[in-house]
Amino acid sequence: MDAAYAILALPLLGTAILLFGGRRTGDPASGWIATAMAVGSFVATVVVWASLLGHSAASRTVHKGLFTWIPVGSLHVSFGLQLDPLSLTWALFSSGVGSLITLYSIGYMKGDSSYGRFFFYMNLFLFSMLVLVLADSYLFSFVGWEGVGYCSYGLIGFWFERNSAAVAAKKAFVTNRIGDFGFMIALFMMFGHFHSFNYSTVLAPLASGRLTLAGATATGLALMLFLGAVGKSAQIPLYMWLPDAMEGPTPVSALIHAATMVTAGVYLVARSAPILHFSPSAQWVVASIGAATALLAATIACGQDDIKRVLAYSTISQLGYMFLGEGSGDYGAGIFHTVMHAFFKALLFLGAGAVIHALHDEQDMKKMGGLWKYLPVSSWTFLAGFLALSAIPPFDGFWSKDAILAAAWHKSPALWAVGVVTAALTAYYMSRQFVLVFGGKARWVDRAAEHGAAGHEAGGHAGGRPHEAPPVMTVPLVILAVGSTVGWLMNAPFAGLNFLERWLAPVFPARIAPSFAVATGTKWAIGTVATAFAILGLVAGLSAWRRTAERPALEPAVLAHAWYIDETVSAAASGPLARLASGVSFGVDAGLVDGLVNGVGRLAAQSGRQLRRFQTGYVRNYALGIGIGAAAILAYLATRMGG
Amino acid sequence: MGSVGTVGSVAASTLGFPILTVIVFLPLGGAILTALVPASDDGLARRVGLLAAVAEVGFVAYLLVAFKPVAGFQFVSQQPWIGSFGIAWKVGVDGISLFLVAVSALLFLVAMAGPPLRGSARAFMTWMLLLEAACIGAFLSMDLFLFFVMFEVTLVPAYFLVAGWGGPRRNYAAMKFFIYTFAGSAFFFVALLSLVFLTAPAHHGHATFDLITLTRLAGGLPHADQVLIFAGFAVGFAVKAPLVPFHSWLPDAYTEASTGGSMVLAGVMFALGGYGILRLGVFILPRGASDLAPVLLTLAVVGITYGAVVTIMQRDLKRLVAYSAIVSVAFVVLGEFAFSAQGVAGGVLQMVNESLTIGALFYMVGVVAERRGALRFSELGGIQKSAPILAAVFLAVVLSAVGLPGLNGFVSEFLVLAGTFVTHRWWAVVATTAIITGVIYFLWAYQRVFHGPARAANAAVREMSWGEIAAVAPLLAGIAFLGVYPAPLLDRLTPSVDHLLAHVQSADPAAHVPRISGGALSYSVPADQNVDSGLQTPAGAGATAAPVGAGAPAGAGSGAASSASAVPAAPSGGTR
């Protein structure tokens, strides 16, 4: 069990090495150090997982103390780890997918002038993420929560010379902080109510029925926690930072802005299930926001031309599904989808990275096409990810999305309907992406020649024909493609293969997450309808985009501009709001407040001849007088002290 | 806990050596020595001055080690001074002042050693050491006259530090700073004299300036008098801190001062306000404090929100950092007047953190200014490209300022907000917006200085030298240490805070003091002074451990039970 410490210690060690020696270790040693630490952390996680499997299902919660952090009166915060099925699930896929992406980055970042800095952030991110999920209290989780936010800031703005990257990084941090406002209020409420932040103190009595929460308290707590989740997981209304986060290097998009960090909100809500249980209205909010976000983001994804922005909106949409599942009361389904999504979305982003890499920084899908024959490994693996995300059986996404839709049906047919429509849109925009990138005619030939030697993403490769990425990049693609194809077997809803569900069962006892039975016939019907919609979307996408990349009718400006929501907010912030703040700053503060003070001073100066001398060096003399007086007093004192 | 044995052990550790007196006089002696160095030998003046500052840090380090984590004043030493007016040289240290003294000694050393000097090193070192002596003297004073003298004396070196080494508008800034704070002090002085004269009849007709005696006597004053006197104190300290709307001297003074001057002005002198309002205001006049707490809390919240808006729009890096201090100081006041253990402890810790963070910020602003001359955002940008270490250190300090968990700022910010939330929920909610606005102004500033394409002179900015890194390293170490492991500090601070709150509650049972209200309270203001070989406990007995704070649900679980056991009891050393 002491391997638990190694889970955190290894990435922390890597962080320290790269912080102080990252410039000396350089390229590619920094990458290998970071990868070794990530893999070591993953191995340690597997060891802990295996030892937990040895326990009986009921006793799979182990606490590991670290040290006392903040002791003030009734507020006593310790750092400690809670190893239980929920935290281990997240730790496993975070460190596992994290290891693969760090490995991939060795090739992707080759030649970058800040190679060491990149891997410093990668290890620090992994450490923070693991703190977030393994912590034994809300407050310690919050430490990791903010830590991943900071790493995200550092990595989105990795190419800080680009203004767009710098702005996107700041936007991500600020937006996340709006969510964190909610998280912090929730922490204060917890302190006021429970005098503790520990999961074992706050949640265990609620889960076991020893304690109940008043509806208003539960709703307040749950909604404030959910506000935190909305910020971190990019849900309505705080989703706008995620598409901009694509300014970061593509492996970052894969790891942080798809597979792991953005699922922290899903984790937080799952962790807080005992609180949500006492607030049906909060559950409704979670499910509705999730469904609405899933639909909105899917519509926007249909109109995007940037390969990464499509995937970014898709991530927002899929996170919406996860919240829909959780809000509908089936936490297992939400988590199942999170794990599956980690596989296929990481795969899609890394595949997109391979494409961008091959085309020397090109991200516009309209300038791709026909890559199938040049990038065989990337194409085949991308295909697996595309089918998994589109929920085509038997790939991963089908099974997890099916479970969520069944839960949504149970909650409300309206939520289910939104989910099904979104499924069709998902298959549509993904097939559009697939054929625009890999199918049809090549629209890039000229550009590749003229682009020649490079930009950041080209990583030192010479121009010419697109060619497959090196093995250090394709190996992770293949592993993730296998995961996207057969990963669902960890929770297959038949033949007793529902390992994940049974593994998670102790965390979500029936008391707080009542199981519900959807009749087998209904299940089949739900699955069939959803699959039919997905295939419909798939066919529509393929047939519409197979021959041409120009179909303006299908890409209205309103979708390309994401319903103009971001633009409106930005305009408000930089227009009226900035003018107001400017008015306060220079009108009220510099003018009114300071003006009053100076006015009083002038009044005093004019009211007497002596006082007028205030403004002509009198103060200096006066100050000197005080100084001499004080010195005299102190001298006098010194003589008294001596006697 | 809380036995006579504790008293004995503390007394034994002091050995009768007046360490606090030495700590006050050492920088003063250093200042005199430096002033005696021939004007031609600036190098020698610098060495002498730094030696004094280093020795001061050494003595303070010893104090930190020897300090016992109990309530009450330790290492008290007392000498009659102006006996006929009840004025004495009396110094002592408790958990609240201990770390302010420690961080001041550290920051003065960094401010004197770090930034490159222009002009006369002799004069600079002299004024800095004089300011150090006065600031630390004020923190250690247990006599109100002594406090007042120290408090006022700080103005003189501060004035010369701004006027002598500052920017183009330094004379205006220095004069404004001087007149404004001096005017604030007038309120303080009148209130102080009123307090002394009004309490004299209860003290056999003798005036006294003794902190402990006044604390005992002030409780007998008419309620209205207590409120008025407290209000006078509050104005004086609110100007010093400063609290909105008394802040308009700050942007000019902090911006125009030289790097070293800004560091100590913003990093140490502000704490005189935050400390004074707690030590003199709340401790002596708890009823006045609890009556006026809503006003101060509201001003703090206004400072946090209004200050943030004003800070966001600043166009100059140094001015932005200066304005950000208004928000940080408002957090100090918010925590102190929340009257919960977490709030007050957080407020005090916030002062310590503010010293480290804003000291380091002004130092780094100075490093940038050295290289670029200008600090207007329109002329900066992209510096990270040519000076990555400079950028990384700057970012670390900025992250401390925005309260990233794991660094010092978060701990105090969180304690203040959590402590305020349990007593004044909506004030805390509004104040929590600072975690959003803080990242807006600091990260935007960072972006405009370090990110984006580097044009013109920004493309070839010199990297930080080892000397510059070494100068800021102690502050960075403090920032990291207090973020990860603040427990040693909090363990020494909390007994004094608990004691103070017990005092507030005993004086004003209506005050909402959550930590103590739940349990049996056996607290009494001391019947007499009790200087017992260095240890003085101002109260007869500490509050006995309260089970849990107000409003805890029955059966809230094991956390509540364990939290109660963590509450230390104050020692009962006073005579009754």
CSV table of C-alpha atoms in Angstrom, one decimal, chain A residues 188-330:
chain,number,residue,atom,x,y,z
A,188,PHE,CA,-17.1,27.7,3.5
A,189,MET,CA,-20.6,26.2,3.7
A,190,MET,CA,-19.0,22.9,4.6
A,191,PHE,CA,-16.9,24.4,7.3
A,192,GLY,CA,-19.9,26.2,8.7
A,193,HIS,CA,-22.0,23.0,8.7
A,194,PHE,CA,-19.7,20.1,9.2
A,195,HIS,CA,-16.6,21.8,10.6
A,196,SER,CA,-14.6,19.6,8.3
A,197,PHE,CA,-13.7,19.1,4.7
A,198,ASN,CA,-12.9,15.5,4.9
A,199,TYR,CA,-14.8,13.1,2.7
A,200,SER,CA,-15.0,10.7,5.6
A,201,THR,CA,-16.5,13.3,7.8
A,202,VAL,CA,-18.8,15.1,5.4
A,203,LEU,CA,-19.8,12.3,3.0
A,204,ALA,CA,-19.6,9.0,4.9
A,205,PRO,CA,-22.4,9.8,7.4
A,206,LEU,CA,-24.6,11.0,4.6
A,207,ALA,CA,-24.0,7.9,2.6
A,208,SER,CA,-24.5,5.5,5.4
A,209,GLY,CA,-27.7,7.3,6.5
A,210,ARG,CA,-26.4,8.4,9.9
A,211,LEU,CA,-27.0,12.0,8.9
A,212,THR,CA,-29.3,13.8,6.6
A,213,LEU,CA,-29.1,17.2,5.1
A,214,ALA,CA,-31.8,19.8,4.9
A,215,GLY,CA,-32.9,20.4,1.3
A,216,ALA,CA,-31.8,24.0,1.2
A,217,THR,CA,-28.3,23.2,2.6
A,218,ALA,CA,-27.9,20.3,0.2
A,219,THR,CA,-29.1,22.3,-2.8
A,220,GLY,CA,-26.8,25.2,-1.9
A,221,LEU,CA,-23.8,23.0,-1.4
A,222,ALA,CA,-24.4,20.9,-4.4
A,223,LEU,CA,-25.0,23.9,-6.7
A,224,MET,CA,-21.9,25.7,-5.5
A,225,LEU,CA,-19.8,22.5,-6.0
A,226,PHE,CA,-21.4,22.1,-9.4
A,227,LEU,CA,-20.4,25.7,-10.3
A,228,GLY,CA,-16.9,24.6,-9.7
A,229,ALA,CA,-17.4,21.6,-11.9
A,230,VAL,CA,-19.0,23.8,-14.6
A,231,GLY,CA,-15.9,25.9,-14.7
A,232,LYS,CA,-13.4,23.1,-14.8
A,233,SER,CA,-15.4,20.9,-17.1
A,234,ALA,CA,-16.4,23.7,-19.5
A,235,GLN,CA,-20.2,23.5,-19.2
A,236,ILE,CA,-22.8,26.2,-19.9
A,237,PRO,CA,-22.1,29.1,-19.1
A,238,LEU,CA,-18.4,28.7,-18.5
A,239,TYR,CA,-17.4,26.6,-21.6
A,240,MET,CA,-15.9,29.3,-23.7
A,241,TRP,CA,-12.3,28.9,-22.5
A,242,LEU,CA,-12.0,25.3,-23.8
A,243,PRO,CA,-12.0,26.0,-27.5
A,244,ASP,CA,-9.5,28.7,-27.0
A,245,ALA,CA,-7.4,26.4,-25.0
A,246,MET,CA,-6.5,24.7,-28.3
A,247,GLU,CA,-3.8,27.3,-28.6
A,248,GLY,CA,-1.7,24.9,-26.5
A,249,PRO,CA,0.4,22.1,-28.1
A,250,THR,CA,-1.8,19.3,-29.2
A,251,PRO,CA,-0.6,16.7,-26.6
A,252,VAL,CA,-1.8,19.2,-24.0
A,253,SER,CA,-5.2,19.4,-25.6
A,254,ALA,CA,-5.3,15.6,-25.5
A,255,LEU,CA,-4.2,15.2,-21.9
A,256,ILE,CA,-5.6,18.2,-20.1
A,257,HIS,CA,-8.4,19.5,-22.3
A,258,ALA,CA,-9.9,16.2,-23.2
A,259,ALA,CA,-8.9,13.1,-21.2
A,260,THR,CA,-8.2,14.2,-17.7
A,261,MET,CA,-8.4,17.7,-16.2
A,262,VAL,CA,-11.8,18.6,-17.7
A,263,THR,CA,-13.2,15.4,-16.2
A,264,ALA,CA,-12.3,16.7,-12.8
A,265,GLY,CA,-15.8,18.3,-12.6
A,266,VAL,CA,-17.3,14.9,-13.3
A,267,TYR,CA,-15.2,13.5,-10.5
A,268,LEU,CA,-16.3,16.2,-8.1
A,269,VAL,CA,-19.9,15.6,-8.8
A,270,ALA,CA,-19.5,11.9,-8.5
A,271,ARG,CA,-17.6,12.3,-5.2
A,272,SER,CA,-20.4,14.6,-3.9
A,273,ALA,CA,-23.1,12.1,-4.8
A,274,PRO,CA,-24.2,11.8,-1.1
A,275,ILE,CA,-24.8,15.6,-1.1
A,276,LEU,CA,-26.7,15.5,-4.3
A,277,HIS,CA,-28.9,12.8,-3.1
A,278,PHE,CA,-30.5,15.2,-0.7
A,279,SER,CA,-31.3,17.7,-3.4
A,280,PRO,CA,-33.4,16.5,-6.3
A,281,SER,CA,-33.5,20.0,-7.7
A,282,ALA,CA,-29.7,20.1,-7.9
A,283,GLN,CA,-29.7,16.8,-9.7
A,284,TRP,CA,-32.1,18.3,-12.2
A,285,VAL,CA,-29.8,21.3,-12.7
A,286,VAL,CA,-26.8,18.9,-13.3
A,287,ALA,CA,-28.7,16.8,-15.8
A,288,SER,CA,-30.2,19.8,-17.6
A,289,ILE,CA,-27.0,21.8,-17.8
A,290,GLY,CA,-25.3,18.6,-19.1
A,291,ALA,CA,-27.9,17.9,-21.7
A,292,ALA,CA,-28.1,21.6,-22.9
A,293,THR,CA,-24.3,21.8,-23.1
A,294,ALA,CA,-24.1,18.5,-25.0
A,295,LEU,CA,-26.5,19.8,-27.6
A,296,LEU,CA,-25.2,23.4,-27.9
A,297,ALA,CA,-21.6,22.3,-28.2
A,298,ALA,CA,-22.5,19.6,-30.8
A,299,THR,CA,-24.2,22.2,-33.0
A,300,ILE,CA,-21.2,24.4,-32.9
A,301,ALA,CA,-18.9,21.5,-33.7
A,302,CYS,CA,-20.8,21.0,-37.0
A,303,GLY,CA,-19.7,24.4,-38.2
A,304,GLN,CA,-16.0,24.5,-37.3
A,305,ASP,CA,-13.1,24.2,-39.7
A,306,ASP,CA,-10.3,23.9,-37.3
A,307,ILE,CA,-9.5,20.2,-36.7
A,308,LYS,CA,-8.8,20.8,-33.0
A,309,ARG,CA,-11.7,23.1,-32.4
A,310,VAL,CA,-14.1,20.5,-33.6
A,311,LEU,CA,-12.6,18.1,-31.1
A,312,ALA,CA,-12.7,20.8,-28.4
A,313,TYR,CA,-16.5,21.4,-28.9
A,314,SER,CA,-16.9,17.7,-29.1
A,315,THR,CA,-15.2,17.4,-25.7
A,316,ILE,CA,-17.6,20.0,-24.2
A,317,SER,CA,-20.5,18.1,-25.6
A,318,GLN,CA,-19.3,14.7,-24.3
A,319,LEU,CA,-18.7,16.2,-20.9
A,320,GLY,CA,-22.3,17.3,-21.0
A,321,TYR,CA,-23.3,13.6,-21.5
A,322,MET,CA,-21.3,12.7,-18.5
A,323,PHE,CA,-23.2,15.2,-16.3
A,324,LEU,CA,-26.4,14.1,-17.9
A,325,GLY,CA,-25.7,10.6,-16.7
A,326,GLU,CA,-24.7,11.8,-13.2
A,327,GLY,CA,-27.6,14.1,-12.9
A,328,SER,CA,-29.9,11.3,-13.9
A,329,GLY,CA,-28.6,9.3,-11.0
A,330,ASP,CA,-26.5,6.8,-12.8
